[in-house]
Each structure stands twice: as structure tokens, then as C-alpha cells.
Short mmCIF file of C-alpha atoms in Angstrom, two decimals:
data_model
loop_
_atom_site.label_atom_id
_atom_site.label_comp_id
_atom_site.label_asym_id
_atom_site.label_seq_id
_atom_site.Cartn_x
_atom_site.Cartn_y
_atom_site.Cartn_z
CA MET A 27 -4.23 -22.43 38.35
CA ALA A 28 -7.53 -23.45 36.85
CA ASN A 29 -7.33 -25.62 33.81
CA LYS A 30 -8.22 -23.67 30.64
CA VAL A 31 -7.89 -26.56 28.24
CA PHE A 32 -11.08 -28.30 27.13
CA ALA A 33 -11.28 -31.57 25.24
CA ASP A 34 -13.69 -30.50 22.53
CA PRO A 35 -15.61 -27.37 21.36
CA ARG A 36 -18.93 -28.52 22.81
CA SER A 37 -17.60 -28.97 26.33
CA ALA A 38 -15.68 -25.69 26.01
CA LEU A 39 -19.04 -23.86 25.87
CA THR A 40 -20.58 -25.66 28.87
CA GLY A 41 -22.21 -23.23 31.24
CA LEU A 42 -21.39 -20.19 29.08
CA THR A 43 -24.55 -19.92 26.97
CA HIS A 44 -28.06 -18.66 27.67
CA ASP A 45 -30.99 -17.52 25.56
CA GLY A 46 -30.83 -13.87 24.60
CA MET A 47 -27.06 -13.68 25.03
CA THR A 48 -24.61 -11.53 23.07
CA VAL A 49 -21.77 -13.28 21.26
CA MET A 50 -18.76 -11.78 19.53
CA SER A 51 -17.43 -13.97 16.77
CA GLY A 52 -14.02 -13.25 15.20
CA GLY A 53 -13.15 -13.47 11.50
CA PHE A 54 -13.30 -11.55 8.26
CA GLY A 55 -15.49 -13.28 5.70
CA LEU A 56 -14.67 -16.93 6.34
CA CYS A 57 -11.03 -16.16 7.18
CA GLY A 58 -10.13 -16.71 10.81
CA ILE A 59 -13.61 -17.62 11.99
CA PRO A 60 -14.04 -19.90 15.02
CA GLU A 61 -15.65 -22.57 12.86
CA ASN A 62 -15.67 -25.28 15.53
CA LEU A 63 -17.18 -23.08 18.27
CA ILE A 64 -19.87 -21.81 15.86
CA ILE A 65 -20.90 -25.43 15.26
CA ALA A 66 -20.79 -26.10 19.00
CA LEU A 67 -22.95 -23.01 19.63
CA ARG A 68 -25.46 -24.39 17.14
CA GLN A 69 -25.48 -27.67 19.04
CA THR A 70 -26.30 -25.93 22.33
CA GLY A 71 -29.60 -24.85 20.73
CA VAL A 72 -29.30 -21.43 22.47
CA GLN A 73 -31.85 -18.98 21.06
CA GLY A 74 -32.22 -15.26 20.48
CA ILE A 75 -28.50 -14.51 20.13
CA THR A 76 -27.20 -11.04 19.28
CA VAL A 77 -24.07 -11.72 17.21
CA ILE A 78 -21.34 -9.09 16.84
CA SER A 79 -19.29 -10.08 13.81
CA ASN A 80 -17.92 -8.22 10.81
CA ASN A 81 -19.77 -10.56 8.47
CA ALA A 82 -22.52 -13.15 8.71
CA GLY A 83 -20.91 -16.21 7.12
CA VAL A 84 -22.26 -17.83 3.95
CA ASP A 85 -25.15 -20.21 3.40
CA GLY A 86 -24.23 -23.46 5.19
CA TRP A 87 -21.00 -22.32 6.79
CA GLY A 88 -19.75 -20.05 9.56
CA LEU A 89 -22.49 -17.94 11.09
CA GLY A 90 -24.74 -19.06 8.24
CA LEU A 91 -25.13 -22.27 10.26
CA LEU A 92 -26.74 -20.28 13.13
CA LEU A 93 -28.96 -18.39 10.72
CA GLU A 94 -30.20 -21.67 9.27
CA THR A 95 -31.44 -22.73 12.70
CA LYS A 96 -32.84 -19.22 13.40
CA GLN A 97 -30.78 -18.92 16.57
CA ILE A 98 -29.70 -15.35 15.74
CA LYS A 99 -32.06 -12.53 16.70
CA LYS A 100 -29.80 -9.63 15.73
CA MET A 101 -26.53 -9.01 13.88
CA ILE A 102 -24.13 -6.13 14.42
CA SER A 103 -21.94 -6.15 11.32
CA SER A 104 -20.27 -4.00 8.66
CA TYR A 105 -21.00 -6.13 5.62
CA VAL A 106 -23.38 -9.09 5.13
CA GLY A 107 -23.53 -9.50 1.39
CA GLU A 108 -22.58 -13.13 1.00
CA ASN A 109 -25.55 -14.90 2.56
CA LYS A 110 -28.93 -15.60 0.85
CA GLU A 111 -30.60 -16.92 4.04
CA PHE A 112 -29.52 -13.72 5.82
CA ALA A 113 -31.20 -11.58 3.15
CA ARG A 114 -34.33 -13.73 3.28
CA GLN A 115 -34.69 -13.48 7.06
CA TYR A 116 -33.91 -9.79 7.07
CA LEU A 117 -36.37 -8.89 4.37
CA ALA A 118 -39.02 -11.04 6.10
CA GLY A 119 -38.48 -9.03 9.29
CA GLU A 120 -37.21 -12.09 11.21
CA LEU A 121 -33.77 -10.70 11.85
CA GLU A 122 -32.59 -7.36 13.27
CA LEU A 123 -29.56 -5.74 11.75
CA GLU A 124 -27.31 -2.93 12.92
CA PHE A 125 -24.66 -1.80 10.46
CA ASN A 126 -21.46 -0.34 11.89
CA PRO A 127 -18.62 0.99 9.74
CA GLN A 128 -15.90 -1.65 9.84
CA GLY A 129 -13.33 0.54 11.64
CA THR A 130 -15.95 1.75 14.11
CA LEU A 131 -16.93 -1.89 14.81
CA ALA A 132 -13.28 -2.84 15.40
CA GLU A 133 -12.75 0.14 17.69
CA ARG A 134 -16.00 -0.46 19.58
CA CYS A 135 -14.71 -3.95 20.41
CA ARG A 136 -11.25 -2.65 21.32
CA ALA A 137 -12.75 0.06 23.50
CA GLY A 138 -15.15 -2.31 25.22
CA GLY A 139 -12.37 -4.71 26.10
CA ALA A 140 -10.17 -1.86 27.31
CA GLY A 141 -12.75 -0.34 29.66
CA ILE A 142 -13.40 2.66 27.41
CA ALA A 143 -17.12 3.49 27.48
CA GLY A 144 -17.08 5.61 24.33
CA PHE A 145 -14.92 7.43 21.79
CA TYR A 146 -15.29 10.15 19.17
CA THR A 147 -14.64 9.35 15.52
CA LYS A 148 -15.00 11.24 12.20
CA THR A 149 -16.28 8.08 10.54
CA GLY A 150 -19.92 8.38 9.59
CA VAL A 151 -20.42 12.05 10.50
CA GLY A 152 -23.37 13.40 8.49
CA THR A 153 -24.57 9.90 7.52
CA LEU A 154 -27.26 7.51 8.73
CA VAL A 155 -24.91 5.88 11.24
CA ALA A 156 -24.53 9.15 13.13
CA GLU A 157 -28.24 9.80 13.46
CA GLY A 158 -29.30 10.22 17.07
CA LYS A 159 -25.73 10.18 18.33
CA GLU A 160 -23.94 12.99 20.13
CA THR A 161 -21.45 14.97 18.06
CA LYS A 162 -18.65 17.24 19.24
CA LEU A 163 -16.20 19.67 17.62
CA PHE A 164 -12.47 19.01 18.07
CA ASN A 165 -10.07 21.38 16.36
CA GLY A 166 -12.86 22.61 14.12
CA GLU A 167 -13.94 19.19 12.91
CA THR A 168 -17.06 17.25 13.85
CA TYR A 169 -16.75 13.84 15.50
CA VAL A 170 -19.50 11.41 16.50
CA LEU A 171 -19.66 9.55 19.80
CA GLU A 172 -19.57 5.77 19.47
CA THR A 173 -19.78 3.39 22.43
CA GLY A 174 -17.59 0.45 23.43
CA LEU A 175 -19.02 -3.04 23.01
CA ILE A 176 -18.95 -5.89 25.48
CA ALA A 177 -20.35 -9.37 24.86
CA ASP A 178 -21.40 -12.19 27.20
CA LEU A 179 -19.14 -14.50 25.23
CA ALA A 180 -16.36 -14.01 22.68
CA ILE A 181 -15.44 -16.90 20.44
CA VAL A 182 -12.16 -16.46 18.61
CA LYS A 183 -9.84 -18.46 16.39
CA ALA A 184 -6.04 -18.43 16.58
CA TRP A 185 -3.28 -20.38 14.91
CA LYS A 186 -1.28 -21.41 17.95
CA GLY A 187 -2.12 -21.31 21.60
CA ASP A 188 -0.67 -22.65 24.83
CA LYS A 189 -2.33 -24.01 27.98
CA GLU A 190 -2.21 -20.55 29.60
CA GLY A 191 -4.42 -19.25 26.78
CA ASN A 192 -1.68 -17.20 25.11
CA LEU A 193 -2.55 -16.84 21.40
CA ILE A 194 -0.72 -16.27 18.11
CA TYR A 195 -2.71 -15.57 14.95
CA ARG A 196 -1.59 -16.22 11.41
CA GLU A 197 -1.61 -13.79 8.45
CA THR A 198 -4.95 -12.09 7.73
CA ALA A 199 -6.79 -14.59 9.93
CA ARG A 200 -6.05 -12.22 12.82
CA ASN A 201 -8.56 -9.49 11.87
CA PHE A 202 -11.20 -8.98 14.60
CA ASN A 203 -10.09 -11.83 16.85
CA PRO A 204 -7.66 -9.96 19.17
CA MET A 205 -10.13 -7.17 20.09
CA MET A 206 -13.02 -9.54 20.50
CA ALA A 207 -10.95 -11.75 22.79
CA THR A 208 -10.64 -8.77 25.15
CA ALA A 209 -14.30 -7.74 24.97
CA GLY A 210 -16.07 -10.95 26.00
CA LYS A 211 -17.03 -11.42 29.64
CA LYS A 212 -15.87 -14.92 28.83
CA CYS A 213 -13.63 -15.78 25.93
CA VAL A 214 -13.20 -19.22 24.37
CA ALA A 215 -10.43 -19.64 21.84
CA GLU A 216 -10.04 -22.45 19.32
CA VAL A 217 -6.59 -23.11 17.89
CA GLU A 218 -4.97 -25.24 15.20
CA ILE A 219 -1.98 -26.06 17.32
CA LEU A 220 -2.11 -26.33 21.10
CA VAL A 221 1.30 -26.42 22.77
CA GLU A 222 2.67 -26.71 26.30
CA THR A 223 3.10 -23.48 28.25
CA GLY A 224 6.56 -22.10 27.55
CA GLU A 225 6.74 -23.26 23.97
CA LEU A 226 5.56 -19.95 22.48
CA ASP A 227 7.96 -17.04 22.17
CA PRO A 228 6.64 -14.51 24.74
CA ASP A 229 7.60 -11.67 22.38
CA ALA A 230 5.46 -13.14 19.62
CA ILE A 231 2.18 -13.48 21.55
CA HIS A 232 -0.65 -11.39 20.14
CA THR A 233 -3.31 -12.10 22.78
CA PRO A 234 -2.02 -12.64 26.36
CA GLY A 235 -3.69 -15.50 28.18
CA ILE A 236 -5.43 -13.24 30.71
CA PHE A 237 -8.07 -12.52 28.07
CA VAL A 238 -8.74 -16.18 27.33
CA ASP A 239 -10.84 -18.28 29.76
CA ARG A 240 -10.95 -21.54 27.83
CA ILE A 241 -8.98 -22.96 24.96
CA VAL A 242 -9.66 -25.94 22.68
CA LYS A 243 -7.88 -27.52 19.77
CA GLY A 244 -10.07 -27.66 16.71
CA ASP A 245 -10.12 -29.37 13.29
CA PHE A 246 -10.38 -26.84 10.50
CA GLU A 247 -11.90 -26.81 7.04
CA LYS A 248 -10.84 -23.19 6.34
CA ARG A 249 -13.21 -22.63 3.43
CA ILE A 250 -12.23 -20.03 0.83
CA GLU A 251 -14.87 -17.58 -0.44
CA GLN A 252 -13.11 -16.21 -3.50
CA ARG A 253 -10.39 -18.55 -4.71
CA THR A 254 -8.52 -16.27 -7.08
CA VAL A 255 -5.36 -17.50 -8.81
CA ARG A 256 -3.00 -16.49 -11.62
CA GLN A 257 -1.55 -18.76 -14.24
CA ARG A 258 2.18 -19.36 -14.48
CA SER A 259 2.11 -18.86 -18.26
CA THR A 260 0.91 -15.26 -18.02
CA THR A 261 3.04 -12.44 -16.70
CA THR A 262 1.42 -10.61 -13.84
CA ARG A 263 2.97 -7.47 -12.44
CA GLU A 264 4.04 -7.70 -8.84
CA ASN A 265 2.87 -4.78 -6.82
CA ALA A 266 6.23 -4.42 -5.21
CA MET B 30 -15.36 7.90 -26.70
CA ALA B 31 -16.14 7.27 -23.09
CA TRP B 32 -13.38 5.57 -21.14
CA SER B 33 -13.57 1.78 -20.65
CA ARG B 34 -13.14 0.12 -17.25
CA GLU B 35 -9.44 -0.48 -18.02
CA GLN B 36 -8.99 3.16 -19.13
CA LEU B 37 -10.61 4.38 -15.94
CA ALA B 38 -8.18 2.26 -13.94
CA GLN B 39 -5.27 3.60 -15.98
CA ARG B 40 -6.40 7.18 -15.40
CA ALA B 41 -6.80 6.56 -11.66
CA ALA B 42 -3.30 5.08 -11.58
CA LYS B 43 -1.96 8.51 -12.57
CA GLU B 44 -2.85 9.66 -9.06
CA LEU B 45 -0.26 7.26 -7.54
CA ARG B 46 3.03 8.65 -6.33
CA ASP B 47 6.27 6.98 -5.37
CA GLY B 48 6.20 5.85 -1.72
CA TYR B 49 2.43 6.06 -1.36
CA TYR B 50 0.46 3.76 0.92
CA VAL B 51 -2.76 3.05 -0.96
CA ASN B 52 -6.07 1.33 -0.27
CA LEU B 53 -7.96 0.12 -3.35
CA GLY B 54 -11.71 -0.64 -3.28
CA ILE B 55 -13.46 -3.55 -4.94
CA GLY B 56 -14.21 -3.51 -8.72
CA ILE B 57 -12.47 -1.05 -11.06
CA PRO B 58 -10.26 0.33 -8.24
CA THR B 59 -8.71 -3.15 -7.83
CA LEU B 60 -7.59 -2.97 -11.48
CA VAL B 61 -5.48 0.10 -10.66
CA ALA B 62 -2.86 -2.29 -9.22
CA ASN B 63 -2.21 -3.46 -12.79
CA TYR B 64 -1.16 0.03 -13.87
CA ILE B 65 1.38 1.02 -11.23
CA PRO B 66 4.13 2.69 -13.32
CA ALA B 67 7.41 0.78 -13.64
CA GLY B 68 9.95 1.94 -11.12
CA MET B 69 7.31 3.41 -8.76
CA GLU B 70 7.04 1.85 -5.31
CA VAL B 71 3.46 1.78 -4.00
CA THR B 72 2.42 -0.23 -0.94
CA LEU B 73 -1.14 -1.58 -1.01
CA GLN B 74 -3.08 -1.81 2.25
CA SER B 75 -5.93 -4.26 2.66
CA GLU B 76 -8.26 -3.24 5.50
CA ASN B 77 -8.71 -6.78 6.76
CA GLY B 78 -5.23 -6.50 8.21
CA MET B 79 -2.38 -6.46 5.68
CA LEU B 80 0.14 -3.93 4.43
CA GLY B 81 2.17 -4.86 1.34
CA MET B 82 -0.30 -6.88 -0.68
CA GLY B 83 1.16 -9.04 -3.44
CA PRO B 84 -0.38 -10.49 -6.58
CA PHE B 85 -2.89 -13.35 -6.75
CA PRO B 86 -1.33 -16.70 -5.85
CA TYR B 87 -0.46 -19.52 -8.21
CA GLU B 88 -2.70 -22.54 -7.67
CA ASP B 89 -0.17 -24.23 -5.40
CA GLU B 90 0.31 -21.08 -3.28
CA VAL B 91 -3.36 -20.61 -2.29
CA ASP B 92 -3.58 -20.03 1.48
CA PRO B 93 -6.99 -19.68 3.19
CA ASP B 94 -5.44 -17.49 5.94
CA LEU B 95 -4.29 -14.95 3.37
CA ILE B 96 -7.03 -12.94 1.68
CA ASN B 97 -7.74 -9.35 0.71
CA ALA B 98 -10.73 -7.22 1.71
CA GLY B 99 -12.62 -8.57 -1.27
CA LYS B 100 -12.10 -12.06 0.27
CA GLN B 101 -9.91 -13.04 -2.66
CA THR B 102 -6.86 -15.22 -2.07
CA ILE B 103 -3.69 -13.12 -2.29
CA THR B 104 0.06 -13.36 -1.64
CA ALA B 105 2.54 -11.59 0.58
CA LEU B 106 5.70 -9.65 -0.33
CA ALA B 107 9.02 -9.28 1.45
CA LYS B 108 7.78 -6.05 3.05
CA THR B 109 4.39 -7.40 4.15
CA SER B 110 3.07 -6.95 7.67
CA TYR B 111 -0.12 -8.28 9.26
CA PHE B 112 -2.17 -6.67 12.02
CA SER B 113 -5.57 -6.60 13.68
CA SER B 114 -8.62 -4.79 12.29
CA ALA B 115 -8.19 -2.15 15.04
CA ASP B 116 -4.64 -1.40 13.90
CA SER B 117 -5.76 -1.46 10.28
CA PHE B 118 -8.32 1.25 10.91
CA ALA B 119 -5.85 3.19 13.01
CA MET B 120 -3.87 3.48 9.77
CA ILE B 121 -6.97 4.42 7.82
CA ARG B 122 -8.78 6.70 10.29
CA GLY B 123 -5.54 8.13 11.65
CA GLY B 124 -4.56 9.61 8.31
CA HIS B 125 -1.62 7.32 7.65
CA ILE B 126 -2.87 6.10 4.27
CA ASP B 127 -2.03 8.49 1.40
CA LEU B 128 -4.69 7.54 -1.12
CA SER B 129 -7.96 5.64 -1.31
CA ILE B 130 -9.53 4.78 -4.66
CA LEU B 131 -13.08 3.56 -4.49
CA GLY B 132 -16.28 3.28 -6.47
CA ALA B 133 -19.29 5.61 -6.25
CA MET B 134 -23.00 5.59 -6.98
CA GLU B 135 -23.34 9.39 -6.60
CA VAL B 136 -20.99 12.31 -5.90
CA SER B 137 -22.11 15.85 -5.18
CA GLU B 138 -20.33 19.01 -6.38
CA ARG B 139 -19.19 19.59 -2.77
CA GLY B 140 -17.57 16.16 -2.55
CA ASP B 141 -20.29 14.25 -0.73
CA LEU B 142 -20.18 10.55 -1.58
CA ALA B 143 -22.91 7.89 -1.73
CA ASN B 144 -21.74 4.39 -2.45
CA TRP B 145 -23.23 1.93 0.02
CA MET B 146 -27.00 1.90 0.11
CA VAL B 147 -30.00 2.07 -2.19
CA PRO B 148 -33.20 2.37 -0.13
CA GLY B 149 -35.66 -0.42 -0.89
CA LYS B 150 -32.93 -2.79 -2.01
CA MET B 151 -31.13 -5.36 0.16
CA VAL B 152 -28.31 -3.40 1.78
CA LYS B 153 -25.06 -5.32 2.19
CA GLY B 154 -23.40 -2.74 4.40
CA MET B 155 -20.72 -0.07 4.20
CA GLY B 156 -17.79 -2.29 5.12
CA GLY B 157 -14.80 0.03 5.58
CA ALA B 158 -15.90 2.71 3.11
CA MET B 159 -17.03 5.27 5.70
CA ASP B 160 -13.77 4.96 7.62
CA LEU B 161 -11.70 5.20 4.46
CA VAL B 162 -13.34 8.42 3.23
CA ALA B 163 -13.23 9.96 6.71
CA GLY B 164 -9.57 9.27 7.32
CA VAL B 165 -7.52 8.79 4.15
CA ARG B 166 -5.62 11.91 3.02
CA LYS B 167 -6.76 11.84 -0.60
CA VAL B 168 -9.96 10.19 -1.82
CA VAL B 169 -10.41 9.40 -5.51
CA VAL B 170 -13.59 7.86 -6.83
CA VAL B 171 -14.01 5.99 -10.10
CA MET B 172 -17.56 5.94 -11.45
CA GLU B 173 -19.91 5.91 -14.39
CA HIS B 174 -20.92 9.46 -15.35
CA ASN B 175 -24.55 8.49 -15.97
CA SER B 176 -26.87 5.70 -14.91
CA LYS B 177 -28.34 3.31 -17.47
CA ASP B 178 -31.38 5.60 -17.87
CA GLY B 179 -29.07 8.55 -18.51
CA ALA B 180 -29.39 10.30 -15.15
CA SER B 181 -26.34 12.21 -13.95
CA LYS B 182 -24.42 10.63 -11.08
CA LEU B 183 -22.57 13.90 -10.48
CA LEU B 184 -25.21 15.91 -8.63
CA LYS B 185 -25.78 19.17 -6.85
CA THR B 186 -26.87 17.10 -3.84
CA CYS B 187 -26.75 13.31 -3.46
CA THR B 188 -30.14 11.59 -3.33
CA LEU B 189 -28.86 8.33 -1.83
CA PRO B 190 -27.81 7.87 1.83
CA LEU B 191 -24.28 9.22 2.21
CA THR B 192 -20.99 7.46 2.92
CA GLY B 193 -19.31 10.73 3.80
CA VAL B 194 -19.88 14.47 3.67
CA GLY B 195 -17.30 16.54 1.75
CA VAL B 196 -14.83 13.74 1.35
CA VAL B 197 -14.09 13.32 -2.40
CA ASP B 198 -11.00 15.09 -3.86
CA LEU B 199 -11.19 13.71 -7.37
CA ALA B 200 -13.99 12.08 -9.37
CA ILE B 201 -12.96 10.13 -12.42
CA THR B 202 -15.93 9.25 -14.63
CA ASP B 203 -16.02 7.58 -18.02
CA LEU B 204 -16.39 11.09 -19.55
CA GLY B 205 -13.82 13.11 -17.64
CA VAL B 206 -11.97 14.06 -14.47
CA PHE B 207 -13.36 16.45 -11.87
CA ALA B 208 -11.38 18.09 -9.07
CA ILE B 209 -13.34 18.97 -5.95
CA ASP B 210 -12.46 21.39 -3.20
CA LYS B 211 -14.00 19.47 -0.34
CA HIS B 212 -13.84 22.50 1.92
CA GLY B 213 -16.28 24.14 -0.47
CA ALA B 214 -14.11 27.20 -1.13
CA ALA B 215 -14.12 26.75 -4.93
CA PRO B 216 -16.53 25.19 -7.41
CA MET B 217 -15.97 21.73 -8.86
CA ARG B 218 -13.61 21.85 -11.85
CA LEU B 219 -13.56 19.70 -14.98
CA ILE B 220 -9.83 19.23 -15.52
CA GLU B 221 -9.77 16.55 -18.23
CA CYS B 222 -12.13 15.10 -20.82
CA ALA B 223 -12.07 11.53 -22.07
CA ASP B 224 -10.70 11.26 -25.64
CA GLY B 225 -13.18 12.71 -28.12
CA VAL B 226 -15.57 13.92 -25.41
CA SER B 227 -16.40 17.65 -25.48
CA VAL B 228 -17.07 19.96 -22.57
CA GLU B 229 -20.50 20.62 -24.11
CA GLU B 230 -21.33 16.91 -24.08
CA ILE B 231 -20.30 16.70 -20.42
CA LYS B 232 -22.30 19.83 -19.55
CA ALA B 233 -25.38 18.25 -21.15
CA LYS B 234 -24.93 15.03 -19.19
CA THR B 235 -24.15 16.56 -15.77
CA GLU B 236 -26.49 17.93 -13.16
CA ALA B 237 -23.73 19.27 -10.88
CA ALA B 238 -22.33 22.71 -11.49
CA PHE B 239 -18.71 22.81 -12.59
CA VAL B 240 -16.26 25.10 -14.33
CA ALA B 241 -14.10 23.82 -17.20
CA ALA B 242 -10.46 24.15 -16.26
CA LEU B 243 -8.77 21.99 -18.87
CA GLY B 244 -5.05 21.73 -19.39
#
């Protein structure tokens, strides 16, 4: 059994990067992003990357770090509103952008990883995102053909992992990570807690180790975009 | 008097039903959570991968792994479940969510919706809006009736790039409530006016064709 465990994020990317490559990067906003592997990708200096990620980070963090160094050629995303450098590069024509509806993006990754070349969805029918795409009637309703996505490399973040590459995510930090893990020709996972094989409950594993080529324990900042709190003095209704 | 933001949220909350699974958009729709009637059980879905969204956390409960689709910190409830984005949109696209309440820039009298893009301005993206309007059983939009220069946002045909075609069931504006037959079999109906607002005033401020069907 080949060893999947790497000592640090930089070495975990050794031999997996090349100019013009496509990278899937998990996370929603800054929640559940592979923050250590993004920094390591920046350190490789690899250029002309197409990044598939729901969002584009913020200035100075997450994928914003790769925008700063102009390593990203194109983004495939559903929402990119939190990043001034992104807007600047896009408006200056330095950065290509392909918007996908969020559910379509998730399903494109799921399909790609599952060997499904394309699927029909109602999402986006009659809008800009359906332009130039094949449509088909099913039960009297129009659906648009969307294709599966595969990347040269997927970088994902999980809460716990074992030496086999089995992964468990935590709360809403799961998001795009499980599908992207399946859709990378190579997948590198970073985890908060790395345990011995056998220590995870097999019934609780979200991503089986077959999808994960390399695993590395990271140190995490876990930045928060919108820290929103309530005060104990006020009465707030629980949406129960 | 036109309805305030809070009044719009209160009016939208009247569309909730006991047992509903509901997705609330960013802005005024988020405020709807504050007006869930006492005794009614409504489960809020957040498209980043959570069902059963609780209130905002106290300072000492803040958890960076637990956010809503607006990227705000949030809390869980006893009934909460977490899942991937693919499963989340299986709920949404698959018709398992009862109600979506979201904002709008323009709505047409046939229920077309535009709420994600203004050509010439920096476009942030559609996020999950196109999936929500395509898949959720009932779509309610909350919007201003007129733009700042007075132009009607309820139109015969939307001028902005669309989020969905024939997707809106109910449009709640600061002047009134409009029911739309998204299959196009019946004209748009004005079913309620804001307090002190007349049908004539709404007619004068609306480009879209509608019939008054109050009460």
C-alpha cells in the first residue's frame, strides 16, 4: 500500500502541478476551504490555472491569494462578490469567468467524478446560462444539457481523516468538498485531525479513501466572513 | 403608505405553513424568519448544506464551520442535518423544498424573474437562485414596486437577463401583492394593497397588466 500521508502541504503537491492546469477547490465562502493547500499552490508558482470553486475567496485569503499573484487564468464559480482584486482583474480583462448556477456546479462535479458525461436540468432554461446548449423535452418540460466536470487536481478540506484517506467533514464545511474529491484526477486532502487507520467509524465516513491520493494535516485559521451574533439580553425567536 | 422592509417580511411570512421546508434568500427574505407564527413549525434550509437552521449564535457559540448561505455565522437545532452541496441541490432542484422567498430586480406578468445581473455592472453571480426558482414548489419574491427613478419593476417583459422563465407564483411589493399563474393561463392578479394604497395608484405605477382581485 502506497503511503498517502505527506508531512506538509507543499510536499503534498509535489509532481501534481503544471502550468495551464485545472484545479477544483472545495469550500463555500471561506468555510471549509483547503487553506493550507491554496497557500502551497501559491508557493509552487504554477501559472495559468483554471479554478473550479463556488467562490473566489476574499482579498488576501483563500483563492484571493492566487488572484494576488495572478496565477489564475479562469474561474468557474457561482458567486464571486467578496473580492475586490477579482473585480479589478475581471473588469481589466485579465481574468476569464464562467458563471454556473450553484446547484449545476455541484452536480457537474458530482457527475464528473461519477463518470457521467452530462445531465439534463431545468435550472437556467431560458436564461444566459443555457445559451448555445442542447435542450430536450421530458414530460412536457424543457431541460438543458450540462456536462460533467473533471479537474487535473482537486484540493479539499476535511475535519478528520485517516492514513487510508477516508474523510469526515464537519457541519457546513462539507459543501463542495465531497464531490470535488471524486472529480480530481488526483485529490489531495488536508485535515484538522489525522488519525490511524481504523480509528474512524466506517459508517460515518463521508469520502471513502479511494478518492483521496494524498492526505496532509494542516494548521487552520478558519477565517469568518460575516461574524453575526445575538446578544443574551435580547430575546430572539428560535426558528424551531 | 407603502410597506416597510419589516412589513414586507411580515407579509411574506403569511405564506408559511406548518411543516414547510423553506429556503430564504439574502436581505428582506432573511427577516421572514423573525415572523414565523407562534406554534408553527417551519424548517429552514440553507443551500450551503444545512437543514434546520437555528438563530445567530451568542458570541461564545460562534463556529467558523457553521454558516448560512449568506456566509453569516449561525447555530444548529436538535433537528439539524448537514449534507453536501450536491445533496442540498437535490432537495432544491428535486422539488423537496416547499417554499423559496427571494428578492427581485424585475418580475414579468408571466412570472419571469430577473435578480442576478445588471449588464455593464460588475456581476457577482447567480449563486443558487436559478436552481431555487427552477425546483422549489412555490416561489415568492419580495421587491420594491418601483426603482428610485420611478420605473415599474413589474413589467410586461423583463429587460434584465433572466434568472428563470415563468417561475414566480407570488410577488410582494411595497405597494401590494400579486398572484401569478406561471403557466400563463390567467392574467396576473392584484390580490392585496398595502394599507392606504389604492388600486388606481398601483395601476399608475405599474407597467405590467393585471386585474384587481381584492378580498
